[in-house]
Coordinates of C-alpha atoms in Angstrom, one line a residue:
X1 CA 4.4 14.9 -19.2
X2 CA 3.4 14.2 -15.7
X3 CA 5.4 11.6 -13.9
X4 CA 3.8 12.0 -10.5
X5 CA 2.1 8.8 -9.0
X6 CA -0.2 8.9 -6.0
X7 CA -0.8 5.5 -4.1
X8 CA -3.5 5.2 -1.5
X9 CA -3.2 2.1 0.6
X10 CA -4.8 0.3 3.6
X11 CA -4.8 -3.1 5.3
X12 CA -6.3 -4.8 8.1
X13 CA -7.0 -8.2 9.9
X14 CA -9.6 -9.6 11.9
X15 CA -7.7 -10.7 14.9
X16 CA -3.9 -10.4 15.1
X17 CA -3.2 -12.9 13.5
X18 CA -6.5 -13.7 11.8
X19 CA -7.9 -13.3 8.3
X20 CA -7.2 -10.1 6.5
X21 CA -6.8 -8.1 3.5
X22 CA -5.1 -5.1 1.7
X23 CA -5.9 -2.5 -1.0
X24 CA -4.1 0.1 -2.8
X25 CA -5.4 2.7 -5.2
X26 CA -2.6 4.0 -7.9
X27 CA -3.2 7.2 -9.8
X28 CA -0.9 7.8 -12.6
X29 CA -2.1 10.9 -14.5
X30 CA -5.7 10.1 -15.5
X31 CA -5.3 6.5 -15.0
X32 CA -6.7 4.7 -12.0
X33 CA -5.8 1.1 -10.9
X34 CA -7.3 -0.9 -8.0
X35 CA -5.3 -3.7 -6.5
X36 CA -6.1 -5.8 -3.4
X37 CA -5.4 -9.2 -1.9
X38 CA -6.1 -11.2 1.1
X39 CA -4.6 -13.7 3.5
X40 CA -6.4 -16.4 5.7
X41 CA -3.9 -16.1 8.9
X42 CA -2.1 -12.8 8.9
X43 CA -1.4 -9.4 10.8
X44 CA -2.7 -5.8 10.2
X45 CA 0.9 -4.6 9.6
X46 CA 1.7 -7.3 7.4
X47 CA -1.4 -6.4 5.3
X48 CA -0.5 -2.7 5.6
X49 CA 3.0 -3.5 4.3
X50 CA 1.5 -5.8 1.4
X51 CA -0.3 -2.8 0.3
X52 CA 2.5 -0.7 -0.3
X53 CA 4.9 -3.3 -1.7
X54 CA 2.3 -4.5 -4.2
X55 CA 1.3 -0.9 -5.3
X56 CA 5.2 -0.1 -5.6
X57 CA 5.9 -2.9 -7.7
X58 CA 3.4 -1.6 -10.3
X59 CA 5.2 1.8 -10.5
X60 CA 8.1 2.8 -12.6
X61 CA 11.2 3.9 -10.9
X62 CA 11.8 7.1 -12.8
X63 CA 8.4 8.7 -11.4
X64 CA 7.9 10.9 -8.3
X65 CA 5.7 8.6 -6.1
X66 CA 3.8 9.8 -2.9
X67 CA 2.2 7.2 -0.4
X68 CA -0.8 8.1 1.6
X69 CA -1.5 5.7 4.4
X70 CA -2.9 5.8 7.8
X71 CA -0.5 3.1 9.2
X72 CA 1.8 4.3 12.1
X73 CA 3.7 1.2 11.7
X74 CA 4.5 1.8 8.1
X75 CA 5.1 5.7 8.4
X76 CA 7.7 5.0 11.1
X77 CA 9.2 2.3 9.0
X78 CA 9.9 4.5 6.1
X79 CA 10.9 7.6 7.9
X80 CA 12.3 6.9 11.2
X81 CA 13.6 3.3 11.7

């Protein structure tokens, strides 16, 4: 059984703060799930974080999980800070 999960995320806002949204694609073997959300007044960093948090909430703890993001804020938050 392949226990690897791949998560691709993105988030953005128009203005900082401003209206924004987030999205994630979760790959579990051959299964693909797309999720997303929006907020009327938010920041780009909040939307980037929302994408990862919501995606991780849909993944089991006993699976290897890889996250792909272009957010420097998120990458630094996970690996450095």
